């Protein structure tokens, strides 16, 4: 039994899901026809990346998330077959996550939120007012709180010390979620109304809103033991959380790779300030461009014009003076250069594929006096959620 995050990793040759010689490779090949790269770019922007994340970085993140979910599906199918079930249920996924209390608590809160959302939507559909009498009956409470009740029933069945039931009742602040919220708040300080509108649209994206595409991406039809609807809901949540975790780690790597001069303690700055500093620098550079003498209009004459001066002024404004075409071409060239410079600056502020690879390498590396003798130290990519 492993000790950190990868708790359930069995040999693929002994797997009951290994009908073919390469089930994971087949799943990844089938996912090539369906791509979440545009959605992932928007998600990465909402999680702290640049306004336009790189296509190569999003493709690498997609490959990582897809591999993680395929492995999770196969391991959950093994658990389902061990207990004699015909479908992957939420209990199988929760069993695989049972050792990581923080991530399990985060999943429980998500399921509670989904129950609350279902209750609100049910109230809107029925056009009734929420009252205590309506939700005091056992039938209504079981229908609207089915996720939370399922979690409690299963965790109480495997709980020997009471530690799992306390996860449901605890209201401890999630430090990871709090740090992400602080990063988002700093990102939005320098946004105008249109930028903030785009940011809000990116924040609303999720895998659960495209359930059919998500199921096709995972190639669930080829599985012998298929996940049910609630399991797909959990998988979509874990997929988004995996993207968020990869972005968190990549921002830390990006901070470490940034050349530092002067302050020897600059490496201790939290990663929440990375995107805020980048956005502040972009806002200052944009303001300097708008305040430059090139972009300010020429001053109009305040006094009355003489006859000859009026003719020359009308010729310059109406038919174009001899120097107007040349100056306009120069301005257009300068604008193109500034636009290219802004594009290069935006690409440099975005998360690079090298940041993702280094983040995965650091996450996979086990630190300790016995790490050279550990078998898990030779694994290329460790499970992010198992």
Coordinates of C-alpha atoms in Angstrom, one line a residue:
X1 CA 0.0 0.0 0.0
X2 CA 1.5 3.3 -1.0
X3 CA 2.0 6.1 1.5
X4 CA 1.4 9.5 -0.2
X5 CA -1.0 10.1 -3.1
X6 CA -0.9 7.0 -5.3
X7 CA -2.6 4.5 -3.2
X8 CA -4.1 2.1 -5.6
X9 CA -1.9 1.1 -8.5
X10 CA -2.0 -2.5 -9.6
X11 CA -0.4 -4.3 -12.5
X12 CA -2.1 -3.8 -15.8
X13 CA -1.5 -7.4 -16.8
X14 CA -3.5 -8.7 -13.9
X15 CA -6.3 -6.1 -14.4
X16 CA -9.7 -7.4 -15.3
X17 CA -10.1 -4.4 -17.5
X18 CA -7.1 -5.3 -19.6
X19 CA -8.9 -7.1 -22.3
X20 CA -6.6 -5.7 -24.8
X21 CA -2.8 -5.4 -24.4
X22 CA -2.9 -1.6 -24.2
X23 CA -6.2 -0.3 -22.8
X24 CA -4.8 3.0 -21.7
X25 CA -3.2 3.6 -25.1
X26 CA -6.4 2.7 -26.8
X27 CA -8.3 5.2 -24.6
X28 CA -5.8 8.0 -25.4
X29 CA -6.0 7.2 -29.1
X30 CA -9.8 7.4 -29.0
X31 CA -9.6 10.7 -27.2
X32 CA -7.7 12.2 -30.1
X33 CA -10.9 12.7 -32.1
X34 CA -12.4 14.7 -29.2
X35 CA -10.4 17.6 -27.9
X36 CA -10.8 19.9 -24.9
X37 CA -8.0 22.2 -25.8
X38 CA -10.1 25.4 -26.3
X39 CA -12.0 24.8 -23.1
X40 CA -8.7 24.1 -21.3
X41 CA -7.2 27.3 -22.4
X42 CA -10.2 29.2 -20.9
X43 CA -9.9 27.2 -17.7
X44 CA -6.2 27.9 -17.4
X45 CA -6.8 31.6 -17.9
X46 CA -9.5 31.5 -15.1
X47 CA -7.0 29.6 -12.8
X48 CA -4.1 32.1 -13.2
X49 CA -2.5 31.7 -16.6
X50 CA -2.2 34.5 -19.2
X51 CA -5.1 35.9 -21.1
X52 CA -4.3 33.6 -24.1
X53 CA -2.6 30.4 -22.9
X54 CA -0.4 28.6 -25.3
X55 CA -1.9 25.9 -27.4
X56 CA 1.1 23.6 -26.8
X57 CA 0.7 24.0 -23.0
X58 CA -3.1 23.3 -23.2
X59 CA -2.4 20.2 -25.3
X60 CA 0.1 19.0 -22.7
X61 CA -2.3 19.6 -19.8
X62 CA -5.0 17.8 -21.8
X63 CA -2.8 14.7 -22.2
X64 CA -2.0 14.7 -18.5
X65 CA -5.6 15.0 -17.4
X66 CA -6.7 12.4 -19.9
X67 CA -4.1 9.9 -18.7
X68 CA -5.0 10.5 -15.1
X69 CA -8.7 9.9 -15.7
X70 CA -8.2 6.8 -17.8
X71 CA -6.0 5.3 -15.0
X72 CA -8.6 6.3 -12.4
X73 CA -11.4 4.7 -14.5
X74 CA -9.5 1.4 -14.8
X75 CA -8.7 1.3 -11.1
X76 CA -12.3 2.1 -10.1
X77 CA -13.5 -0.6 -12.5
X78 CA -11.3 -3.1 -10.6
X79 CA -12.8 -2.0 -7.3
X80 CA -16.3 -2.4 -8.8
X81 CA -15.6 -5.9 -10.0
X82 CA -14.2 -6.9 -6.6
X83 CA -17.4 -6.0 -4.9
X84 CA -19.5 -7.6 -7.7
X85 CA -21.0 -4.5 -9.2
X86 CA -21.9 -4.0 -12.8
X87 CA -21.2 -0.3 -13.0
X88 CA -18.7 2.2 -11.5
X89 CA -20.4 4.0 -8.6
X90 CA -19.2 6.9 -6.5
X91 CA -18.3 4.5 -3.7
X92 CA -15.5 3.0 -5.9
X93 CA -13.9 6.5 -6.5
X94 CA -14.3 7.5 -2.9
X95 CA -12.6 4.2 -1.9
X96 CA -9.6 5.1 -4.1
X97 CA -9.4 8.6 -2.5
X98 CA -9.9 7.5 1.1
X99 CA -6.2 8.1 2.2
X100 CA -6.1 11.8 1.0
X101 CA -8.3 13.5 3.6
X102 CA -7.9 17.0 2.2
X103 CA -9.0 16.1 -1.3
X104 CA -11.7 13.9 0.0
X105 CA -13.1 16.8 2.1
X106 CA -13.0 19.0 -1.0
X107 CA -15.0 16.4 -2.9
X108 CA -17.5 16.2 -0.1
X109 CA -18.1 19.9 -0.1
X110 CA -18.6 19.8 -3.9
X111 CA -21.2 17.1 -3.5
X112 CA -22.9 19.1 -0.8
X113 CA -23.0 22.1 -3.1
X114 CA -24.5 20.0 -5.9
X115 CA -27.2 18.9 -3.5
X116 CA -27.9 22.5 -2.6
X117 CA -28.0 23.5 -6.3
X118 CA -30.4 20.6 -7.1
X119 CA -32.7 21.7 -4.2
X120 CA -32.8 25.3 -5.4
X121 CA -33.5 24.2 -9.0
X122 CA -36.2 21.9 -7.8
X123 CA -37.8 24.8 -5.9
X124 CA -37.7 27.1 -9.0
X125 CA -39.3 24.4 -11.1
X126 CA -42.1 23.7 -8.7
X127 CA -42.6 27.5 -8.2
X128 CA -42.9 26.9 -4.5
X129 CA -41.5 28.7 -1.5
X130 CA -38.9 26.9 0.6
X131 CA -40.4 26.0 4.0
X132 CA -39.5 23.6 6.7
X133 CA -42.6 21.4 6.2
X134 CA -41.7 20.6 2.6
X135 CA -38.2 19.3 3.4
X136 CA -39.0 17.7 6.7
X137 CA -40.3 14.5 5.1
X138 CA -37.9 11.7 4.5
X139 CA -38.8 11.2 0.9
X140 CA -38.1 14.8 -0.1
X141 CA -34.8 14.9 1.9
X142 CA -33.6 11.7 0.4
X143 CA -34.3 13.0 -3.1
X144 CA -32.6 16.4 -2.8
X145 CA -29.7 15.2 -0.5
X146 CA -29.0 12.0 -2.3
X147 CA -25.3 12.7 -2.9
X148 CA -24.6 13.7 0.7
X149 CA -26.6 10.7 2.0
X150 CA -24.7 8.3 -0.3
X151 CA -21.3 9.7 0.9
X152 CA -22.3 9.4 4.6
X153 CA -23.6 5.8 4.2
X154 CA -20.6 4.6 2.4
X155 CA -18.0 6.3 4.7
X156 CA -19.8 5.1 7.8
X157 CA -19.5 1.6 6.4
X158 CA -15.7 1.8 6.0
X159 CA -15.1 4.1 9.0
X160 CA -13.5 2.4 11.9
X161 CA -12.2 5.3 13.9
X162 CA -14.7 8.1 13.0
X163 CA -12.3 10.1 11.0
X164 CA -14.3 9.9 7.8
X165 CA -17.6 11.1 9.4
X166 CA -15.7 14.1 10.8
X167 CA -14.9 15.2 7.3
X168 CA -18.6 15.7 6.6
X169 CA -19.1 17.8 9.7
X170 CA -15.9 19.8 9.7
X171 CA -16.0 23.4 8.3
X172 CA -12.2 23.9 8.1
X173 CA -11.0 26.5 5.6
X174 CA -9.4 25.0 2.5
X175 CA -6.0 26.7 2.2
X176 CA -5.6 25.6 -1.5
X177 CA -9.0 27.0 -2.5
X178 CA -8.3 30.2 -0.5
X179 CA -5.0 30.7 -2.3
X180 CA -6.7 30.3 -5.6
X181 CA -9.4 32.9 -4.7
X182 CA -6.7 35.3 -3.6
X183 CA -4.9 34.8 -6.9
X184 CA -8.1 35.4 -8.8
X185 CA -8.9 38.6 -6.8
X186 CA -5.4 40.0 -7.6
X187 CA -5.9 39.1 -11.3
X188 CA -9.1 41.0 -11.6
X189 CA -7.9 44.2 -10.1
X190 CA -6.6 45.7 -13.3
X191 CA -9.4 44.3 -15.6
X192 CA -11.9 46.5 -17.3
X193 CA -15.6 45.5 -17.8
X194 CA -15.0 43.6 -21.1
X195 CA -12.0 41.7 -19.7
X196 CA -13.9 40.9 -16.5
X197 CA -16.8 39.6 -18.6
X198 CA -14.5 37.3 -20.5
X199 CA -12.9 36.2 -17.3
X200 CA -16.3 35.3 -15.7
X201 CA -17.2 33.3 -18.8
X202 CA -14.0 31.4 -18.4
X203 CA -14.7 30.8 -14.7
X204 CA -18.0 29.2 -15.6
X205 CA -16.5 26.5 -17.9
X206 CA -16.4 22.9 -16.6
X207 CA -16.3 19.4 -17.9
X208 CA -19.8 18.7 -16.5
X209 CA -21.5 21.1 -18.8
X210 CA -20.3 19.0 -21.8
X211 CA -21.2 15.6 -20.4
X212 CA -21.6 13.8 -23.8
X213 CA -18.3 15.2 -25.1
X214 CA -16.6 14.4 -21.8
X215 CA -17.9 10.8 -22.0
X216 CA -16.7 10.5 -25.6
X217 CA -13.3 11.9 -24.6
X218 CA -12.9 9.2 -22.0
X219 CA -14.2 6.5 -24.4
X220 CA -16.6 5.1 -21.8
X221 CA -18.4 3.0 -24.4
X222 CA -15.4 0.7 -24.7
X223 CA -15.3 -0.1 -21.0
X224 CA -16.7 -3.4 -19.7
X225 CA -17.7 -1.7 -16.5
X226 CA -19.1 1.7 -17.2
X227 CA -19.5 4.6 -14.8
X228 CA -23.0 5.8 -13.8
X229 CA -24.2 9.3 -14.0
X230 CA -23.1 10.3 -10.5
X231 CA -19.6 8.8 -11.1
X232 CA -19.3 10.9 -14.3
X233 CA -20.2 13.9 -12.2
X234 CA -17.4 13.2 -9.8
X235 CA -15.0 12.5 -12.7
X236 CA -15.7 15.8 -14.3
X237 CA -15.0 17.5 -11.0
X238 CA -11.8 15.7 -10.6
X239 CA -10.8 16.6 -14.1
X240 CA -11.2 20.3 -13.4
X241 CA -9.4 19.9 -10.1
X242 CA -6.5 18.2 -11.8
X243 CA -6.2 21.1 -14.2
X244 CA -6.2 23.5 -11.3
X245 CA -3.5 21.5 -9.5
X246 CA -1.3 21.4 -12.6
X247 CA -1.7 25.2 -13.0
X248 CA -0.8 25.7 -9.3
X249 CA 2.3 23.7 -9.6
X250 CA 3.3 25.3 -12.9
X251 CA 3.0 28.8 -11.5
X252 CA 5.4 27.8 -8.7
X253 CA 7.8 26.4 -11.2
X254 CA 7.5 29.6 -13.3
X255 CA 8.2 31.7 -10.2
X256 CA 11.4 29.6 -9.5
X257 CA 12.5 29.9 -13.1
X258 CA 12.1 33.7 -13.2
X259 CA 15.6 35.3 -12.9
X260 CA 15.9 37.1 -9.5
X261 CA 18.2 39.9 -8.7
X262 CA 18.8 41.7 -5.4
X263 CA 16.5 40.3 -2.8
X264 CA 17.8 36.8 -1.7
X265 CA 14.4 36.0 -0.1
X266 CA 12.4 36.7 -3.2
X267 CA 12.0 33.0 -3.8
X268 CA 9.8 32.8 -0.7
X269 CA 7.0 35.0 -2.2
X270 CA 3.8 33.2 -2.6
X271 CA 2.7 32.0 -6.0
X272 CA -0.5 34.0 -5.7
X273 CA 1.4 37.2 -6.6
X274 CA 2.7 35.9 -9.9
X275 CA -0.2 36.7 -12.1
X276 CA -0.9 39.9 -10.3
X277 CA 2.6 41.2 -10.9
X278 CA 2.4 40.2 -14.6
X279 CA -1.0 41.9 -15.0
X280 CA 0.2 45.1 -13.2
X281 CA 3.2 45.3 -15.6
X282 CA 1.0 44.8 -18.6
X283 CA -1.4 47.5 -17.4
X284 CA 1.5 50.0 -16.8
X285 CA 2.9 49.3 -20.3
X286 CA -0.5 49.8 -21.9
X287 CA -1.0 53.1 -20.1
X288 CA 2.5 54.3 -21.3
X289 CA 1.5 53.4 -24.8
X290 CA -1.7 55.4 -24.7
X291 CA 0.1 58.4 -23.0
X292 CA 2.9 58.5 -25.6
X293 CA 3.2 61.5 -27.9
X294 CA 2.6 59.3 -30.9
X295 CA -1.0 58.4 -29.8
X296 CA -2.0 62.0 -28.7
X297 CA -3.8 64.0 -31.3
X298 CA -2.2 67.2 -32.6
X299 CA -3.3 70.5 -31.0
X300 CA -5.7 72.6 -32.9
X301 CA -4.9 76.3 -33.5
X302 CA -6.6 78.6 -31.1
X303 CA -6.4 81.9 -33.0
X304 CA -8.0 82.8 -36.3
X305 CA -6.3 81.7 -39.5
X306 CA -5.2 84.0 -42.3
X307 CA -6.3 83.4 -45.8
X308 CA -3.1 81.5 -46.9
X309 CA -2.9 79.6 -43.6
X310 CA -6.6 78.6 -43.9
X311 CA -6.1 77.2 -47.4
X312 CA -3.1 75.2 -46.4
X313 CA -4.9 73.9 -43.3
X314 CA -8.0 72.9 -45.3
X315 CA -5.7 71.2 -47.9
X316 CA -4.0 69.3 -45.1
X317 CA -7.2 68.1 -43.6
X318 CA -9.3 67.5 -46.7
X319 CA -7.1 66.3 -49.5
X320 CA -4.1 65.3 -47.4
X321 CA -0.8 67.2 -47.1
X322 CA 2.5 66.1 -48.6
X323 CA 3.8 64.8 -45.2
X324 CA 0.5 63.2 -44.0
X325 CA 0.9 59.9 -45.9
X326 CA 4.5 59.4 -44.7
X327 CA 3.6 60.1 -41.1
X328 CA 0.6 57.8 -41.2
X329 CA 2.7 55.0 -42.6
X330 CA 5.3 55.5 -39.8
X331 CA 2.6 55.4 -37.2
X332 CA 1.1 52.2 -38.7
X333 CA 4.6 50.6 -38.6
X334 CA 5.1 51.6 -35.0
X335 CA 1.6 50.3 -34.0
X336 CA 2.4 46.9 -35.7
X337 CA 5.7 46.7 -33.8
X338 CA 4.0 47.6 -30.5
X339 CA 1.3 44.9 -31.2
X340 CA 4.0 42.4 -31.9
X341 CA 5.8 43.3 -28.8
X342 CA 2.6 43.0 -26.7
X343 CA 2.0 39.6 -28.3
X344 CA 5.5 38.4 -27.4
X345 CA 5.1 39.8 -23.9
X346 CA 1.8 37.9 -23.5
X347 CA 3.4 34.7 -24.7
X348 CA 6.3 35.2 -22.3
X349 CA 3.9 35.7 -19.4
X350 CA 2.0 32.5 -20.2
X351 CA 2.8 29.1 -18.7
X352 CA 5.2 27.3 -21.0
X353 CA 5.2 23.5 -21.6
X354 CA 8.6 23.4 -19.9
X355 CA 6.9 24.7 -16.7
X356 CA 4.3 21.9 -16.9
X357 CA 7.0 19.2 -17.4
X358 CA 9.1 20.5 -14.6
X359 CA 6.1 20.6 -12.3
X360 CA 5.2 17.0 -13.1
X361 CA 8.9 16.0 -12.5
X362 CA 9.0 17.7 -9.1
X363 CA 5.6 16.2 -8.1
X364 CA 6.8 12.7 -9.2
X365 CA 10.1 13.0 -7.4
X366 CA 10.0 11.5 -3.9
X367 CA 12.3 13.3 -1.4
X368 CA 13.7 11.3 1.5
X369 CA 16.7 9.3 2.7
X370 CA 15.3 6.1 1.2
X371 CA 14.0 7.6 -2.0
X372 CA 16.7 6.0 -4.2
X373 CA 15.6 2.6 -3.0
X374 CA 11.9 3.2 -3.6
X375 CA 10.1 1.5 -6.5
X376 CA 7.7 4.5 -6.9
X377 CA 10.7 6.8 -7.4
X378 CA 11.1 5.3 -10.9
X379 CA 7.5 6.1 -12.0
X380 CA 7.3 8.8 -14.6
X381 CA 4.0 10.5 -13.6
X382 CA 2.5 9.9 -10.2
X383 CA -1.3 9.9 -9.8
X384 CA -2.5 13.4 -9.0
X385 CA -5.7 12.2 -7.3
X386 CA -5.0 8.7 -6.1

